Amino acid sequence: MKVRSWTACDMDELCRTTKVYGFDLDNTLASSKQPMKPAMIERFSALTARAEVALISGGSMDVVTLQVLDVLDGTADRTHLHVMPTSGSRYYRWNGSAWALVYSHDLDPDTVATVESSLERHAKELGLWEDRVWGPRIENRGSQITFSAHGQYAPVEVKRQWDPDNRKKQALAEAVRADLPDLKVRSGGYSSVDVSLNGMDKAYAVRQLASALGIETRDILFTGDRMTPGGNDYPAVEAGAKGVSVTDPGDALGLMDALLARLP
């Protein structure tokens, strides 16, 4: 399953064959846990006015709201926006006055406690329980529990530098997976590990979105910054979506301009 940088793609062909434009959030549309910048707000809002757009993020609905939904400008058409936080284990649509929940697959309290205990114990055993943190290390996102080595709100560069070869995340994921064979444990962002019900990832989100809209997964174009095998955006491609990679929000801005130049 080949994923290319958008600059290496035939953009005319992509636009001709795409019915939904899907995006990762952190380090794609915005820096981690930060609102979209004004230039991206303008482009993203304009795109929702001209096409069906899906936002598929590993973050919670609260964070997605902070980064995207609360900063959309007056040109945005929220009825064209499909919001799928926590890797698609929740799905929201605009009902005219608020974001209404279409479905959710939340973890029960006993499972949450077991997951949090396993993450903390193994992180400490592996020497991954960092002293300096920005926000909680472990966050219950309802349908997903996320461990972030330096906390949920650590600066992007701190997150990026923590595990450049993914070995720390993989070691923690493997240790926790042994405790929780009935759950899905995977590397998340630069410094995070996510735990959810089995089958809850961006592949699930893409399939659910296609089913809801009565289209094929190949009709969805998904853009993210972690689009290599093992990256948390790659499952969307494994589900059949067309995959496009970007390096950061600045690169994604160029993609937005290319899309808007071709859409009616």
Coordinates of C-alpha atoms in Angstrom, one line a residue, residues 3-138:
V3 CA 1.7 6.3 0.5
R4 CA 3.2 9.4 -1.2
S5 CA 3.9 12.9 -0.3
W6 CA 1.1 15.1 -1.7
T7 CA 3.8 16.8 -3.9
A8 CA 4.4 13.5 -5.7
C9 CA 0.7 12.9 -6.4
D10 CA -1.4 13.7 -9.4
M11 CA -3.7 16.2 -7.6
D12 CA -6.2 16.4 -10.5
E13 CA -6.7 12.6 -10.3
L14 CA -6.9 12.6 -6.5
C15 CA -9.6 15.3 -6.6
R16 CA -11.5 13.5 -9.4
T17 CA -11.6 10.2 -7.5
T18 CA -12.2 11.5 -3.9
K19 CA -15.5 12.0 -2.2
V20 CA -14.3 12.6 1.4
Y21 CA -11.1 14.4 2.5
G22 CA -9.9 12.9 5.8
F23 CA -7.2 14.4 8.0
D24 CA -5.2 13.5 11.1
L25 CA -5.0 16.4 13.5
D26 CA -1.8 16.6 15.6
N27 CA 1.2 17.7 13.5
T28 CA -1.0 17.6 10.4
L29 CA -3.5 20.3 10.8
A30 CA -2.0 21.8 13.9
S31 CA 0.9 21.4 16.3
S32 CA 0.2 19.0 19.1
K33 CA -2.5 20.2 21.4
Q34 CA -2.5 23.7 19.9
P35 CA -5.3 25.4 17.9
M36 CA -4.9 25.6 14.2
K37 CA -3.1 28.7 13.0
P38 CA -5.0 31.4 11.2
A39 CA -3.9 30.3 7.7
M40 CA -5.0 26.7 8.4
I41 CA -8.3 27.9 9.9
E42 CA -9.0 29.7 6.7
R43 CA -8.2 26.8 4.4
F44 CA -9.8 24.1 6.5
S45 CA -13.0 26.1 6.9
A46 CA -13.1 26.8 3.2
L47 CA -12.6 23.1 2.4
T48 CA -15.7 22.2 4.5
A49 CA -17.7 24.6 2.5
R50 CA -16.8 22.8 -0.7
A51 CA -16.5 19.1 0.2
E52 CA -17.2 16.4 2.8
V53 CA -14.3 16.5 5.3
A54 CA -13.4 14.0 8.1
L55 CA -11.3 14.7 11.1
I56 CA -9.9 11.5 12.5
S57 CA -7.7 12.1 15.5
G58 CA -6.3 10.1 18.4
G59 CA -7.1 12.9 20.7
S60 CA -10.2 13.4 22.8
M61 CA -13.3 15.4 21.7
D62 CA -12.3 18.1 24.2
V63 CA -8.9 18.5 22.5
V64 CA -10.4 18.3 19.0
T65 CA -12.8 21.1 20.0
L66 CA -10.0 23.3 21.3
Q67 CA -7.8 22.7 18.3
V68 CA -10.3 22.8 15.5
L69 CA -14.1 23.1 16.2
D70 CA -13.9 26.2 18.3
V71 CA -11.8 28.1 15.8
L72 CA -13.6 27.5 12.6
D73 CA -14.5 30.7 10.8
G74 CA -17.7 31.9 9.3
T75 CA -17.1 30.2 5.9
A76 CA -17.2 26.7 7.4
D77 CA -20.0 24.4 6.7
R78 CA -20.2 22.2 9.8
T79 CA -22.8 19.9 8.2
H80 CA -20.0 18.7 5.9
L81 CA -17.6 17.8 8.8
H82 CA -17.4 14.3 10.2
V83 CA -15.6 14.4 13.6
M84 CA -14.1 11.1 14.8
P85 CA -11.9 11.5 17.9
T86 CA -10.1 8.8 19.8
S87 CA -9.1 7.1 16.5
G88 CA -12.7 6.7 15.4
S89 CA -14.1 5.1 18.5
R90 CA -16.4 8.1 18.7
Y91 CA -18.3 9.8 15.9
Y92 CA -19.9 13.3 16.0
R93 CA -22.0 15.2 13.4
W94 CA -23.4 18.8 13.6
N95 CA -27.1 18.9 14.2
G96 CA -27.6 22.6 13.6
S97 CA -26.7 23.8 17.1
A98 CA -24.2 21.3 18.6
W99 CA -22.0 18.4 17.9
A100 CA -24.2 15.3 18.4
L101 CA -22.8 11.9 19.2
V102 CA -23.5 9.3 16.6
Y103 CA -21.8 6.4 18.4
S104 CA -19.2 5.7 21.0
H105 CA -17.4 2.6 22.2
D106 CA -16.3 3.5 25.8
L107 CA -14.3 1.4 28.2
D108 CA -16.0 0.3 31.4
P109 CA -14.6 1.6 34.7
D110 CA -13.0 -1.7 35.7
T111 CA -11.2 -1.9 32.4
V112 CA -10.0 1.7 32.7
A113 CA -8.5 1.0 36.1
T114 CA -6.7 -2.1 34.8
V115 CA -5.3 -0.2 31.8
E116 CA -4.1 2.7 33.9
S117 CA -2.4 0.5 36.4
S118 CA -0.6 -1.5 33.7
L119 CA 0.6 1.6 31.9
E120 CA 2.0 3.2 35.0
R121 CA 3.6 0.0 36.3
H122 CA 5.4 -0.9 33.1
A123 CA 6.4 2.7 32.3
K124 CA 8.1 2.8 35.7
E125 CA 9.7 -0.6 35.2
L126 CA 11.1 0.5 31.8
G127 CA 12.3 3.8 33.1
L128 CA 9.8 5.7 31.0
W129 CA 8.1 7.5 33.9
E130 CA 9.6 11.0 33.2
D131 CA 10.0 13.5 36.0
R132 CA 9.1 16.6 34.1
V133 CA 5.6 16.6 32.6
W134 CA 3.1 19.0 31.1
G135 CA -0.3 17.8 32.1
P136 CA -1.4 14.2 33.0
R137 CA 0.8 11.3 31.8
I138 CA -2.3 9.0 31.6

